[in-house]
């Protein structure tokens, strides 16, 4: 069985899922698109190391093994068609929607749900929409909300130890064959906003065309290699 998305291919084989990270980078619902050599390998390894760091802290997720250079062996999940965004500091679409200043901190993590639907520009939804749309029950949505908030705080600490500020992030969750909700997909500068003394180390470099994103991703990868053992 094979699924292909904008930046990853997923194959389910012999009871495992294999996530192949591609060199494609996209923004604006896929309107901006480029191929950057080595990008898939960097995002795969950053995902592997951060998911391993979460597991070391008792936070379960899909990750089993990193297969160099760009593949992750993982627990197969039936994915929810959702992007679960957690905001620790204001940025991006939060500011476009509600105003405020970049970098202003929230007292507690803010969790938002978006439906994965490029044609509709990933519409934001309330928890109560999810059962009506047949996407998830309220209980499942609340479980994702709880896990997303805990994972965000753990990742904030993991990145703080490497000298980075974690501003916001996007998670994707799925269900195992025995009904457990687990974090899956990717954790990388493609899906996180990471800053250090005002410098940008995430996909905003690409979105805003303000430098070489790969140089920044490489620095994040090197920091992960120094701080997290696989
Ligand atoms: N994000 C993502 N994929 C998406 C949309 C957002 O990984 O399709 C991440 C994004 O990189 C950021 C966080 O989710 O770390 C919040 O993104 P936001 O809603 O602010 O949207 P953006 O400014 O990226 O359009």
PDB file of C-alpha atoms and ligand atoms in Angstrom:
ATOM      1  CA  UNK A   1       0.000   0.000   0.000  1.00  0.00           C
ATOM      2  CA  UNK A   2       1.464   3.387  -0.969  1.00  0.00           C
ATOM      3  CA  UNK A   3       0.318   6.942  -0.204  1.00  0.00           C
ATOM      4  CA  UNK A   4       2.067   9.952  -1.684  1.00  0.00           C
ATOM      5  CA  UNK A   5       1.840  13.513  -0.395  1.00  0.00           C
ATOM      6  CA  UNK A   6       3.670  16.761  -1.199  1.00  0.00           C
ATOM      7  CA  UNK A   7       6.788  15.985   0.847  1.00  0.00           C
ATOM      8  CA  UNK A   8       6.515  12.303   1.806  1.00  0.00           C
ATOM      9  CA  UNK A   9       5.654   8.876   0.486  1.00  0.00           C
ATOM     10  CA  UNK A  10       4.335   6.271   2.908  1.00  0.00           C
ATOM     11  CA  UNK A  11       4.506   2.564   2.242  1.00  0.00           C
ATOM     12  CA  UNK A  12       2.899  -0.050   4.498  1.00  0.00           C
ATOM     13  CA  UNK A  13       4.725  -3.367   4.272  1.00  0.00           C
ATOM     14  CA  UNK A  14       4.957  -6.455   6.514  1.00  0.00           C
ATOM     15  CA  UNK A  15       3.132  -4.732   9.361  1.00  0.00           C
ATOM     16  CA  UNK A  16       5.265  -1.566   9.358  1.00  0.00           C
ATOM     17  CA  UNK A  17       4.947   1.882   7.817  1.00  0.00           C
ATOM     18  CA  UNK A  18       7.942   3.352   5.956  1.00  0.00           C
ATOM     19  CA  UNK A  19       8.003   7.123   5.589  1.00  0.00           C
ATOM     20  CA  UNK A  20      10.139   8.285   2.641  1.00  0.00           C
ATOM     21  CA  UNK A  21      10.998  11.976   2.966  1.00  0.00           C
ATOM     22  CA  UNK A  22      11.262  13.763  -0.382  1.00  0.00           C
ATOM     23  CA  UNK A  23      13.437  16.734  -1.377  1.00  0.00           C
ATOM     24  CA  UNK A  24      10.339  18.814  -2.228  1.00  0.00           C
ATOM     25  CA  UNK A  25       9.632  21.983  -0.265  1.00  0.00           C
ATOM     26  CA  UNK A  26       6.282  23.735  -0.602  1.00  0.00           C
ATOM     27  CA  UNK A  27       4.443  26.726   0.830  1.00  0.00           C
ATOM     28  CA  UNK A  28       1.062  28.392   0.393  1.00  0.00           C
ATOM     29  CA  UNK A  29      -0.967  25.161  -0.039  1.00  0.00           C
ATOM     30  CA  UNK A  30       1.569  23.935  -2.600  1.00  0.00           C
ATOM     31  CA  UNK A  31       1.517  27.103  -4.752  1.00  0.00           C
ATOM     32  CA  UNK A  32       5.219  27.696  -4.079  1.00  0.00           C
ATOM     33  CA  UNK A  33       7.249  24.564  -4.782  1.00  0.00           C
ATOM     34  CA  UNK A  34      10.948  23.722  -5.161  1.00  0.00           C
ATOM     35  CA  UNK A  35      13.197  20.706  -4.928  1.00  0.00           C
ATOM     36  CA  UNK A  36      16.243  21.081  -2.655  1.00  0.00           C
ATOM     37  CA  UNK A  37      18.802  18.318  -2.672  1.00  0.00           C
ATOM     38  CA  UNK A  38      19.327  16.715   0.743  1.00  0.00           C
ATOM     39  CA  UNK A  39      16.215  18.263   2.264  1.00  0.00           C
ATOM     40  CA  UNK A  40      14.365  14.954   2.667  1.00  0.00           C
ATOM     41  CA  UNK A  41      17.310  13.364   4.443  1.00  0.00           C
ATOM     42  CA  UNK A  42      17.663  16.311   6.849  1.00  0.00           C
ATOM     43  CA  UNK A  43      13.936  16.387   7.712  1.00  0.00           C
ATOM     44  CA  UNK A  44      13.842  12.592   8.146  1.00  0.00           C
ATOM     45  CA  UNK A  45      16.789  12.620  10.560  1.00  0.00           C
ATOM     46  CA  UNK A  46      15.500  15.628  12.538  1.00  0.00           C
ATOM     47  CA  UNK A  47      12.116  13.861  12.824  1.00  0.00           C
ATOM     48  CA  UNK A  48      13.810  10.630  13.921  1.00  0.00           C
ATOM     49  CA  UNK A  49      15.942  12.342  16.566  1.00  0.00           C
ATOM     50  CA  UNK A  50      13.164  14.542  17.999  1.00  0.00           C
ATOM     51  CA  UNK A  51      10.688  11.648  18.118  1.00  0.00           C
ATOM     52  CA  UNK A  52      13.374   9.558  19.853  1.00  0.00           C
ATOM     53  CA  UNK A  53      13.907  12.395  22.368  1.00  0.00           C
ATOM     54  CA  UNK A  54      10.152  12.423  23.043  1.00  0.00           C
ATOM     55  CA  UNK A  55      10.163   8.654  23.577  1.00  0.00           C
ATOM     56  CA  UNK A  56      13.110   9.037  25.983  1.00  0.00           C
ATOM     57  CA  UNK A  57      10.849  11.384  27.970  1.00  0.00           C
ATOM     58  CA  UNK A  58       8.009   8.858  28.044  1.00  0.00           C
ATOM     59  CA  UNK A  59       6.001  10.392  25.200  1.00  0.00           C
ATOM     60  CA  UNK A  60       4.963   7.628  22.830  1.00  0.00           C
ATOM     61  CA  UNK A  61       4.824   8.153  19.076  1.00  0.00           C
ATOM     62  CA  UNK A  62       5.018   6.382  15.722  1.00  0.00           C
ATOM     63  CA  UNK A  63       8.848   6.317  15.436  1.00  0.00           C
ATOM     64  CA  UNK A  64      10.638   2.948  15.447  1.00  0.00           C
ATOM     65  CA  UNK A  65      13.914   3.335  13.524  1.00  0.00           C
ATOM     66  CA  UNK A  66      15.783   5.757  11.263  1.00  0.00           C
ATOM     67  CA  UNK A  67      16.944   4.175   7.998  1.00  0.00           C
ATOM     68  CA  UNK A  68      19.615   6.485   6.569  1.00  0.00           C
ATOM     69  CA  UNK A  69      19.446   8.692   4.612  1.00  0.00           C
ATOM     70  CA  UNK A  70      15.727   9.588   4.362  1.00  0.00           C
ATOM     71  CA  UNK A  71      13.442   6.833   5.648  1.00  0.00           C
ATOM     72  CA  UNK A  72      11.679   6.268   8.956  1.00  0.00           C
ATOM     73  CA  UNK A  73      10.332   2.883   9.961  1.00  0.00           C
ATOM     74  CA  UNK A  74       7.225   3.477  12.013  1.00  0.00           C
ATOM     75  CA  UNK A  75       4.111   2.004  13.595  1.00  0.00           C
ATOM     76  CA  UNK A  76       1.360   2.063  10.952  1.00  0.00           C
ATOM     77  CA  UNK A  77      -1.385   4.535  11.771  1.00  0.00           C
ATOM     78  CA  UNK A  78      -4.693   5.440  10.241  1.00  0.00           C
ATOM     79  CA  UNK A  79      -4.136   9.174  10.047  1.00  0.00           C
ATOM     80  CA  UNK A  80      -6.763  11.799  10.892  1.00  0.00           C
ATOM     81  CA  UNK A  81      -6.996  14.316   8.007  1.00  0.00           C
ATOM     82  CA  UNK A  82      -6.036  17.060  10.456  1.00  0.00           C
ATOM     83  CA  UNK A  83      -3.240  19.472  11.195  1.00  0.00           C
ATOM     84  CA  UNK A  84      -3.060  20.033  14.929  1.00  0.00           C
ATOM     85  CA  UNK A  85      -1.237  23.306  15.483  1.00  0.00           C
ATOM     86  CA  UNK A  86       0.165  24.264  18.886  1.00  0.00           C
ATOM     87  CA  UNK A  87       1.210  27.840  19.536  1.00  0.00           C
ATOM     88  CA  UNK A  88       3.539  28.853  22.354  1.00  0.00           C
ATOM     89  CA  UNK A  89       4.259  32.297  20.831  1.00  0.00           C
ATOM     90  CA  UNK A  90       2.292  34.362  18.318  1.00  0.00           C
ATOM     91  CA  UNK A  91       3.252  34.089  14.631  1.00  0.00           C
ATOM     92  CA  UNK A  92       2.004  33.246  11.155  1.00  0.00           C
ATOM     93  CA  UNK A  93      -1.687  32.668  10.567  1.00  0.00           C
ATOM     94  CA  UNK A  94      -2.570  33.525  14.181  1.00  0.00           C
ATOM     95  CA  UNK A  95      -1.363  37.099  13.611  1.00  0.00           C
ATOM     96  CA  UNK A  96      -2.927  37.289  10.131  1.00  0.00           C
ATOM     97  CA  UNK A  97      -6.254  36.246  11.677  1.00  0.00           C
ATOM     98  CA  UNK A  98      -6.275  38.010  15.031  1.00  0.00           C
ATOM     99  CA  UNK A  99      -3.411  40.562  15.003  1.00  0.00           C
ATOM    100  CA  UNK A 100      -0.798  40.956  17.740  1.00  0.00           C
ATOM    101  CA  UNK A 101       2.991  40.991  17.712  1.00  0.00           C
ATOM    102  CA  UNK A 102       5.324  38.190  16.562  1.00  0.00           C
ATOM    103  CA  UNK A 103       6.858  36.361  19.488  1.00  0.00           C
ATOM    104  CA  UNK A 104       4.304  37.368  22.153  1.00  0.00           C
ATOM    105  CA  UNK A 105       3.981  34.413  24.498  1.00  0.00           C
ATOM    106  CA  UNK A 106       0.798  32.522  25.399  1.00  0.00           C
ATOM    107  CA  UNK A 107       0.398  31.621  29.083  1.00  0.00           C
ATOM    108  CA  UNK A 108      -0.610  28.076  28.166  1.00  0.00           C
ATOM    109  CA  UNK A 109      -0.189  26.281  24.807  1.00  0.00           C
ATOM    110  CA  UNK A 110      -2.962  27.141  22.350  1.00  0.00           C
ATOM    111  CA  UNK A 111      -4.159  24.133  20.315  1.00  0.00           C
ATOM    112  CA  UNK A 112      -5.945  24.678  16.984  1.00  0.00           C
ATOM    113  CA  UNK A 113      -7.377  22.150  14.488  1.00  0.00           C
ATOM    114  CA  UNK A 114      -7.206  22.563  10.697  1.00  0.00           C
ATOM    115  CA  UNK A 115      -8.616  20.167   8.106  1.00  0.00           C
ATOM    116  CA  UNK A 116      -6.054  18.967   5.543  1.00  0.00           C
ATOM    117  CA  UNK A 117      -7.713  20.195   2.361  1.00  0.00           C
ATOM    118  CA  UNK A 118      -5.545  22.298   0.018  1.00  0.00           C
ATOM    119  CA  UNK A 119      -8.510  23.146  -2.248  1.00  0.00           C
ATOM    120  CA  UNK A 120     -10.213  24.802   0.747  1.00  0.00           C
ATOM    121  CA  UNK A 121      -6.912  26.232   2.074  1.00  0.00           C
ATOM    122  CA  UNK A 122      -6.889  23.967   5.155  1.00  0.00           C
ATOM    123  CA  UNK A 123      -9.889  25.485   6.971  1.00  0.00           C
ATOM    124  CA  UNK A 124      -9.653  25.957  10.727  1.00  0.00           C
ATOM    125  CA  UNK A 125     -12.303  24.002  12.639  1.00  0.00           C
ATOM    126  CA  UNK A 126     -13.691  23.861  16.171  1.00  0.00           C
ATOM    127  CA  UNK A 127     -13.542  20.655  18.156  1.00  0.00           C
ATOM    128  CA  UNK A 128     -17.309  20.349  17.782  1.00  0.00           C
ATOM    129  CA  UNK A 129     -17.064  20.324  13.988  1.00  0.00           C
ATOM    130  CA  UNK A 130     -15.022  17.126  14.014  1.00  0.00           C
ATOM    131  CA  UNK A 131     -17.769  14.580  14.883  1.00  0.00           C
ATOM    132  CA  UNK A 132     -20.235  16.379  12.574  1.00  0.00           C
ATOM    133  CA  UNK A 133     -17.760  16.070   9.709  1.00  0.00           C
ATOM    134  CA  UNK A 134     -17.075  12.401  10.534  1.00  0.00           C
ATOM    135  CA  UNK A 135     -13.397  13.142  11.242  1.00  0.00           C
ATOM    136  CA  UNK A 136     -13.058  12.329  14.955  1.00  0.00           C
ATOM    137  CA  UNK A 137     -15.190  11.993  18.089  1.00  0.00           C
ATOM    138  CA  UNK A 138     -15.076  14.704  20.769  1.00  0.00           C
ATOM    139  CA  UNK A 139     -13.160  12.266  22.989  1.00  0.00           C
ATOM    140  CA  UNK A 140     -10.591  11.641  20.243  1.00  0.00           C
ATOM    141  CA  UNK A 141     -10.270  15.383  19.613  1.00  0.00           C
ATOM    142  CA  UNK A 142      -9.726  16.008  23.323  1.00  0.00           C
ATOM    143  CA  UNK A 143      -7.114  13.257  23.469  1.00  0.00           C
ATOM    144  CA  UNK A 144      -5.265  14.877  20.526  1.00  0.00           C
ATOM    145  CA  UNK A 145      -5.522  18.259  22.244  1.00  0.00           C
ATOM    146  CA  UNK A 146      -4.050  16.882  25.490  1.00  0.00           C
ATOM    147  CA  UNK A 147      -1.222  15.035  23.737  1.00  0.00           C
ATOM    148  CA  UNK A 148      -0.439  17.986  21.444  1.00  0.00           C
ATOM    149  CA  UNK A 149      -0.084  20.333  24.395  1.00  0.00           C
ATOM    150  CA  UNK A 150       2.170  17.921  26.348  1.00  0.00           C
ATOM    151  CA  UNK A 151       4.310  17.194  23.281  1.00  0.00           C
ATOM    152  CA  UNK A 152       4.692  20.920  22.575  1.00  0.00           C
ATOM    153  CA  UNK A 153       5.988  21.600  26.090  1.00  0.00           C
ATOM    154  CA  UNK A 154       8.400  18.643  25.905  1.00  0.00           C
ATOM    155  CA  UNK A 155       9.683  19.809  22.495  1.00  0.00           C
ATOM    156  CA  UNK A 156      10.086  23.359  23.815  1.00  0.00           C
ATOM    157  CA  UNK A 157      12.439  21.962  26.496  1.00  0.00           C
ATOM    158  CA  UNK A 158      14.270  19.692  24.028  1.00  0.00           C
ATOM    159  CA  UNK A 159      14.936  22.610  21.662  1.00  0.00           C
ATOM    160  CA  UNK A 160      15.764  24.991  24.539  1.00  0.00           C
ATOM    161  CA  UNK A 161      18.586  22.620  25.522  1.00  0.00           C
ATOM    162  CA  UNK A 162      19.940  23.070  21.977  1.00  0.00           C
ATOM    163  CA  UNK A 163      19.633  26.871  22.237  1.00  0.00           C
ATOM    164  CA  UNK A 164      16.497  27.322  20.097  1.00  0.00           C
ATOM    165  CA  UNK A 165      13.152  28.932  20.941  1.00  0.00           C
ATOM    166  CA  UNK A 166      10.177  26.890  19.735  1.00  0.00           C
ATOM    167  CA  UNK A 167       7.361  29.253  18.751  1.00  0.00           C
ATOM    168  CA  UNK A 168       4.738  27.034  17.156  1.00  0.00           C
ATOM    169  CA  UNK A 169       4.343  23.680  15.422  1.00  0.00           C
ATOM    170  CA  UNK A 170       2.058  21.346  13.504  1.00  0.00           C
ATOM    171  CA  UNK A 171       1.364  17.759  14.505  1.00  0.00           C
ATOM    172  CA  UNK A 172      -0.503  14.953  12.790  1.00  0.00           C
ATOM    173  CA  UNK A 173      -2.069  12.114  14.735  1.00  0.00           C
ATOM    174  CA  UNK A 174      -3.342   8.690  13.799  1.00  0.00           C
ATOM    175  CA  UNK A 175      -4.857   5.595  15.329  1.00  0.00           C
ATOM    176  CA  UNK A 176      -3.082   2.238  15.762  1.00  0.00           C
ATOM    177  CA  UNK A 177      -4.771  -1.058  14.842  1.00  0.00           C
ATOM    178  CA  UNK A 178      -5.764  -1.418  18.507  1.00  0.00           C
ATOM    179  CA  UNK A 179      -7.314   2.030  18.714  1.00  0.00           C
ATOM    180  CA  UNK A 180      -4.560   4.056  20.424  1.00  0.00           C
ATOM    181  CA  UNK A 181      -4.037   7.655  19.290  1.00  0.00           C
ATOM    182  CA  UNK A 182      -0.361   8.358  18.532  1.00  0.00           C
ATOM    183  CA  UNK A 183       1.714  11.227  17.186  1.00  0.00           C
ATOM    184  CA  UNK A 184       2.910  10.474  13.645  1.00  0.00           C
ATOM    185  CA  UNK A 185       4.275  12.151  10.523  1.00  0.00           C
ATOM    186  CA  UNK A 186       7.069  14.693  10.869  1.00  0.00           C
ATOM    187  CA  UNK A 187       8.782  17.052  13.311  1.00  0.00           C
ATOM    188  CA  UNK A 188      11.246  19.294  11.434  1.00  0.00           C
ATOM    189  CA  UNK A 189      11.917  22.923  10.476  1.00  0.00           C
ATOM    190  CA  UNK A 190       9.185  22.340   7.854  1.00  0.00           C
ATOM    191  CA  UNK A 191       6.622  21.925  10.636  1.00  0.00           C
ATOM    192  CA  UNK A 192       8.027  24.035  13.507  1.00  0.00           C
ATOM    193  CA  UNK A 193       8.920  27.687  13.989  1.00  0.00           C
ATOM    194  CA  UNK A 194      12.374  27.771  15.557  1.00  0.00           C
ATOM    195  CA  UNK A 195      14.219  30.969  16.444  1.00  0.00           C
ATOM    196  CA  UNK A 196      17.536  31.906  18.042  1.00  0.00           C
ATOM    197  CA  UNK A 197      18.225  35.547  19.006  1.00  0.00           C
ATOM    198  CA  UNK A 198      15.814  36.722  16.305  1.00  0.00           C
ATOM    199  CA  UNK A 199      17.338  34.504  13.616  1.00  0.00           C
ATOM    200  CA  UNK A 200      14.950  32.198  11.715  1.00  0.00           C
ATOM    201  CA  UNK A 201      15.725  28.454  11.489  1.00  0.00           C
ATOM    202  CA  UNK A 202      12.538  27.133   9.860  1.00  0.00           C
ATOM    203  CA  UNK A 203      10.472  27.145   6.675  1.00  0.00           C
ATOM    204  CA  UNK A 204       9.758  30.895   7.061  1.00  0.00           C
ATOM    205  CA  UNK A 205      13.200  31.383   5.410  1.00  0.00           C
ATOM    206  CA  UNK A 206      11.670  29.742   2.317  1.00  0.00           C
ATOM    207  CA  UNK A 207       8.160  31.211   2.683  1.00  0.00           C
ATOM    208  CA  UNK A 208       9.612  34.750   2.908  1.00  0.00           C
ATOM    209  CA  UNK A 209      12.542  34.165   0.528  1.00  0.00           C
ATOM    210  CA  UNK A 210      15.110  35.492   2.984  1.00  0.00           C
ATOM    211  CA  UNK A 211      18.095  33.213   2.518  1.00  0.00           C
ATOM    212  CA  UNK A 212      19.131  29.603   2.090  1.00  0.00           C
ATOM    213  CA  UNK A 213      16.714  27.417   4.057  1.00  0.00           C
ATOM    214  CA  UNK A 214      18.978  24.364   3.722  1.00  0.00           C
ATOM    215  CA  UNK A 215      21.827  26.070   5.581  1.00  0.00           C
ATOM    216  CA  UNK A 216      19.443  26.693   8.498  1.00  0.00           C
ATOM    217  CA  UNK A 217      17.989  23.170   8.433  1.00  0.00           C
ATOM    218  CA  UNK A 218      21.581  21.824   8.453  1.00  0.00           C
ATOM    219  CA  UNK A 219      22.333  23.779  11.662  1.00  0.00           C
ATOM    220  CA  UNK A 220      19.228  22.371  13.342  1.00  0.00           C
ATOM    221  CA  UNK A 221      20.215  18.845  12.274  1.00  0.00           C
ATOM    222  CA  UNK A 222      23.755  19.301  13.642  1.00  0.00           C
ATOM    223  CA  UNK A 223      22.316  20.494  16.975  1.00  0.00           C
ATOM    224  CA  UNK A 224      19.995  17.438  17.089  1.00  0.00           C
ATOM    225  CA  UNK A 225      22.989  15.167  16.389  1.00  0.00           C
ATOM    226  CA  UNK A 226      24.918  16.753  19.277  1.00  0.00           C
ATOM    227  CA  UNK A 227      22.048  16.522  21.762  1.00  0.00           C
ATOM    228  CA  UNK A 228      19.957  13.442  20.870  1.00  0.00           C
ATOM    229  CA  UNK A 229      21.298   9.922  20.383  1.00  0.00           C
ATOM    230  CA  UNK A 230      19.483   7.594  18.045  1.00  0.00           C
TER     231      UNK A 230
HETATM  232  N1  LIG B   1       2.368  24.302   9.499  1.00  0.00           N
HETATM  233  C1  LIG B   1       2.698  23.149   8.817  1.00  0.00           C
HETATM  234  N2  LIG B   1       1.955  22.809   7.712  1.00  0.00           N
HETATM  235  C2  LIG B   1       0.902  23.546   7.283  1.00  0.00           C
HETATM  236  C3  LIG B   1       0.579  24.723   7.999  1.00  0.00           C
HETATM  237  C4  LIG B   1       1.326  25.064   9.093  1.00  0.00           C
HETATM  238  O1  LIG B   1       3.632  22.451   9.176  1.00  0.00           O
HETATM  239  O2  LIG B   1       0.256  23.180   6.285  1.00  0.00           O
HETATM  240  C5  LIG B   1       3.163  24.699  10.686  1.00  0.00           C
HETATM  241  C6  LIG B   1       3.969  25.968  10.426  1.00  0.00           C
HETATM  242  O3  LIG B   1       5.254  25.641   9.932  1.00  0.00           O
HETATM  243  C7  LIG B   1       4.025  26.592  11.791  1.00  0.00           C
HETATM  244  C8  LIG B   1       2.720  26.150  12.475  1.00  0.00           C
HETATM  245  O4  LIG B   1       2.275  25.009  11.736  1.00  0.00           O
HETATM  246  O5  LIG B   1       5.112  26.080  12.536  1.00  0.00           O
HETATM  247  C9  LIG B   1       1.647  27.218  12.448  1.00  0.00           C
HETATM  248  O6  LIG B   1       1.450  27.659  11.129  1.00  0.00           O
HETATM  249  P1  LIG B   1       0.439  28.860  10.839  1.00  0.00           P
HETATM  250  O7  LIG B   1      -0.960  28.407  11.132  1.00  0.00           O
HETATM  251  O8  LIG B   1       0.904  30.067  11.563  1.00  0.00           O
HETATM  252  O9  LIG B   1       0.468  29.061   9.265  1.00  0.00           O
HETATM  253  P2  LIG B   1       1.531  29.722   8.266  1.00  0.00           P
HETATM  254  O10 LIG B   1       2.015  31.002   8.808  1.00  0.00           O
HETATM  255  O11 LIG B   1       2.595  28.684   8.149  1.00  0.00           O
HETATM  256  O12 LIG B   1       0.745  29.883   7.016  1.00  0.00           O
END
